[in-house]
Amino acid sequence: MSTDRAPETPRTDAAVQPYHPTYDLTPHYQMPVTGTVQLNDESDPVIWVPDAYGRMIPMRRSAAPAPMQPMPPRDLTPQPLLDPRAQMIAAGGVLAAGTGWGIGQALAPLAGIGAGGLMWIAIAIVGWKLAPGLMGGGRTVERHEHHTHVTNTNRGFGRSTTTVNH
């Protein structure tokens, strides 16, 4: 006896009983009917479907379960390790953090300059401007004075004489 299948229990007619409804399904008509009669329920075709025990049973097509649809093929291409959109967002955050850190490093020396530091910078600028004059060196400027005397003499009949003395 094989161990990969469970043994089957034999079926007996006593265990499987047909279903008998408690009411009569025969239609009763009050008028005599002439000609061929087709009931509304009889237009639906009968199909055979398997039941839970593997037997084929008849069933109206309208009451049968929908047939199984084939599964669409799966996409088996490998996905990227990180989402490309997430990579772009992370790169933007790293860029912003790096830029902020660099600007902070460039402006950090300005944080140490207080009122005393600004005073010493002002003293250095004034000393730089005054040092050549105090040391006696530097540029000498010669002064030359120029006096110009202009004399304009008007005479009759529109004659004018102009004299320039230096």
CSV table of C-alpha atoms in Angstrom, one decimal:
chain,number,residue,atom,x,y,z
A,1,MET,CA,0.0,0.0,0.0
A,2,SER,CA,1.3,3.4,-0.9
A,3,THR,CA,1.8,6.1,1.8
A,4,ASP,CA,1.5,9.1,-0.5
A,5,ARG,CA,-2.4,8.9,-0.7
A,6,ALA,CA,-5.0,8.5,1.9
A,7,PRO,CA,-7.1,5.3,1.5
A,8,GLU,CA,-10.5,5.9,0.0
A,9,THR,CA,-13.6,5.0,2.0
A,10,PRO,CA,-16.1,3.0,-0.1
A,11,ARG,CA,-19.4,4.8,-0.9
A,12,THR,CA,-22.6,3.1,-0.1
A,13,ASP,CA,-26.1,3.9,-1.4
A,14,ALA,CA,-27.2,4.4,2.2
A,15,ALA,CA,-24.7,7.3,2.6
A,16,VAL,CA,-25.8,9.1,-0.6
A,17,GLN,CA,-29.6,9.8,-0.8
A,18,PRO,CA,-31.2,11.8,-3.7
A,19,TYR,CA,-32.9,15.0,-2.8
A,20,HIS,CA,-36.7,14.9,-2.9
A,21,PRO,CA,-38.5,18.3,-2.4
A,22,THR,CA,-41.4,18.3,0.0
A,23,TYR,CA,-43.7,20.2,-2.4
A,24,ASP,CA,-44.9,19.4,-5.9
A,25,LEU,CA,-43.0,21.1,-8.8
A,26,THR,CA,-45.6,20.2,-11.5
A,27,PRO,CA,-47.3,23.3,-12.9
A,28,HIS,CA,-51.0,23.4,-12.6
A,29,TYR,CA,-53.0,25.2,-15.3
A,30,GLN,CA,-56.6,26.2,-14.9
A,31,MET,CA,-57.3,26.7,-18.6
A,32,PRO,CA,-56.8,24.1,-21.2
A,33,VAL,CA,-53.7,25.0,-23.3
A,34,THR,CA,-53.5,24.3,-27.0
A,35,GLY,CA,-50.3,24.3,-29.1
A,36,THR,CA,-46.7,24.1,-27.9
A,37,VAL,CA,-45.9,25.8,-24.7
A,38,GLN,CA,-42.4,26.9,-23.7
A,39,LEU,CA,-42.0,28.0,-20.2
A,40,ASN,CA,-39.6,30.9,-19.4
A,41,ASP,CA,-37.4,28.7,-17.2
A,42,GLU,CA,-36.9,26.1,-20.0
A,43,SER,CA,-35.2,28.5,-22.4
A,44,ASP,CA,-32.0,28.5,-20.3
A,45,PRO,CA,-29.8,25.6,-21.4
A,46,VAL,CA,-28.6,22.9,-18.9
A,47,ILE,CA,-24.9,22.4,-18.5
A,48,TRP,CA,-23.0,19.8,-16.5
A,49,VAL,CA,-20.6,21.0,-13.8
A,50,PRO,CA,-18.6,19.0,-11.3
A,51,ASP,CA,-19.7,19.0,-7.7
A,52,ALA,CA,-17.6,18.8,-4.5
A,53,TYR,CA,-17.3,15.1,-4.8
A,54,GLY,CA,-16.2,15.1,-8.4
A,55,ARG,CA,-19.5,14.0,-9.9
A,56,MET,CA,-21.0,15.8,-12.8
A,57,ILE,CA,-24.4,17.3,-12.0
A,58,PRO,CA,-26.8,19.2,-14.2
A,59,MET,CA,-27.3,23.0,-13.7
A,60,ARG,CA,-29.0,25.8,-15.5
A,61,ARG,CA,-26.4,28.0,-17.3
A,62,SER,CA,-27.8,31.2,-15.5
A,63,ALA,CA,-27.1,29.6,-12.1
A,64,ALA,CA,-23.7,28.2,-12.9
A,65,PRO,CA,-20.6,29.9,-11.5
A,66,ALA,CA,-18.6,32.0,-14.0
A,67,PRO,CA,-15.8,30.1,-15.7
A,68,MET,CA,-12.3,30.7,-14.4
A,69,GLN,CA,-10.4,33.3,-16.4
A,70,PRO,CA,-6.8,32.6,-17.2
A,71,MET,CA,-4.3,34.6,-15.0
A,72,PRO,CA,-2.4,37.3,-16.9
A,73,PRO,CA,1.3,36.7,-17.2
A,74,ARG,CA,3.4,38.1,-14.4
A,75,ASP,CA,6.1,40.7,-15.0
A,76,LEU,CA,9.3,39.0,-13.9
A,77,THR,CA,11.7,41.7,-14.8
A,78,PRO,CA,13.9,42.6,-11.7
A,79,GLN,CA,13.0,45.9,-10.0
A,80,PRO,CA,15.6,48.5,-9.1
A,81,LEU,CA,16.9,48.3,-5.6
A,82,LEU,CA,15.9,51.9,-4.8
A,83,ASP,CA,13.1,53.8,-6.4
A,84,PRO,CA,14.4,56.3,-9.0
A,85,ARG,CA,12.1,59.0,-7.7
A,86,ALA,CA,13.3,58.4,-4.1
A,87,GLN,CA,16.9,58.6,-5.3
A,88,MET,CA,16.2,62.1,-6.9
A,89,ILE,CA,14.5,63.3,-3.7
A,90,ALA,CA,17.4,62.0,-1.6
A,91,ALA,CA,20.0,63.7,-3.9
A,92,GLY,CA,18.2,67.0,-3.6
A,93,GLY,CA,18.3,66.7,0.2
A,94,VAL,CA,22.0,65.9,0.2
A,95,LEU,CA,22.6,68.8,-2.2
A,96,ALA,CA,20.7,71.2,0.1
A,97,ALA,CA,22.5,69.9,3.2
A,98,GLY,CA,25.9,70.2,1.5
A,99,THR,CA,25.2,73.7,0.3
A,100,GLY,CA,24.0,74.9,3.7
A,101,TRP,CA,27.1,73.4,5.4
A,102,GLY,CA,29.5,75.1,2.9
A,103,ILE,CA,27.8,78.5,3.4
A,104,GLY,CA,28.0,78.0,7.2
A,105,GLN,CA,31.7,77.2,6.9
A,106,ALA,CA,32.4,80.3,4.8
A,107,LEU,CA,30.4,82.6,7.1
A,108,ALA,CA,31.7,81.1,10.4
A,109,PRO,CA,34.6,83.6,10.9
A,110,LEU,CA,32.1,86.5,10.7
A,111,ALA,CA,30.4,85.2,13.8
A,112,GLY,CA,33.6,85.9,15.9
A,113,ILE,CA,33.7,89.6,14.9
A,114,GLY,CA,32.1,91.7,17.6
A,115,ALA,CA,32.2,95.4,18.5
A,116,GLY,CA,35.9,95.0,19.5
A,117,GLY,CA,36.8,93.4,16.2
A,118,LEU,CA,35.1,96.1,14.2
A,119,MET,CA,36.9,98.8,16.3
A,120,TRP,CA,40.3,97.3,15.5
A,121,ILE,CA,39.4,97.1,11.8
A,122,ALA,CA,38.5,100.8,11.9
A,123,ILE,CA,41.8,101.7,13.7
A,124,ALA,CA,43.7,99.7,11.1
A,125,ILE,CA,42.1,101.6,8.2
A,126,VAL,CA,42.7,105.0,9.8
A,127,GLY,CA,46.3,104.1,10.5
A,128,TRP,CA,46.8,102.9,6.9
A,129,LYS,CA,45.5,106.3,5.6
A,130,LEU,CA,47.5,108.5,8.1
A,131,ALA,CA,50.8,106.5,8.2
A,132,PRO,CA,52.5,108.1,5.1
A,133,GLY,CA,51.8,111.7,6.4
A,134,LEU,CA,53.0,111.0,9.9
A,135,MET,CA,56.2,109.2,8.8
A,136,GLY,CA,57.2,112.2,6.7
A,137,GLY,CA,57.3,110.3,3.5
A,138,GLY,CA,54.7,109.9,0.9
A,139,ARG,CA,53.7,112.3,-1.9
A,140,THR,CA,54.6,116.0,-1.9
A,141,VAL,CA,52.3,118.4,-3.7
A,142,GLU,CA,53.8,121.7,-5.0
A,143,ARG,CA,51.5,124.7,-5.1
A,144,HIS,CA,51.7,127.1,-8.0
A,145,GLU,CA,49.5,130.1,-8.0
A,146,HIS,CA,48.5,131.7,-11.3
A,147,HIS,CA,46.9,135.1,-11.5
A,148,THR,CA,45.5,136.2,-14.7
A,149,HIS,CA,44.3,139.8,-15.2
A,150,VAL,CA,42.0,140.5,-18.2
A,151,THR,CA,41.2,144.1,-19.3
A,152,ASN,CA,38.6,144.8,-21.9
A,153,THR,CA,38.4,148.4,-23.2
A,154,ASN,CA,35.5,149.5,-25.4
A,155,ARG,CA,35.8,152.6,-27.6
A,156,GLY,CA,33.5,154.3,-30.0
A,157,PHE,CA,32.2,152.8,-33.2
A,158,GLY,CA,32.4,149.2,-31.7
A,159,ARG,CA,36.1,149.0,-31.2
A,160,SER,CA,37.2,146.9,-28.3
A,161,THR,CA,40.7,146.1,-26.9
A,162,THR,CA,41.4,143.2,-24.6
A,163,THR,CA,44.6,142.9,-22.6
A,164,VAL,CA,45.7,139.7,-20.7
A,165,ASN,CA,48.4,140.1,-18.0
A,166,HIS,CA,50.0,137.0,-16.5
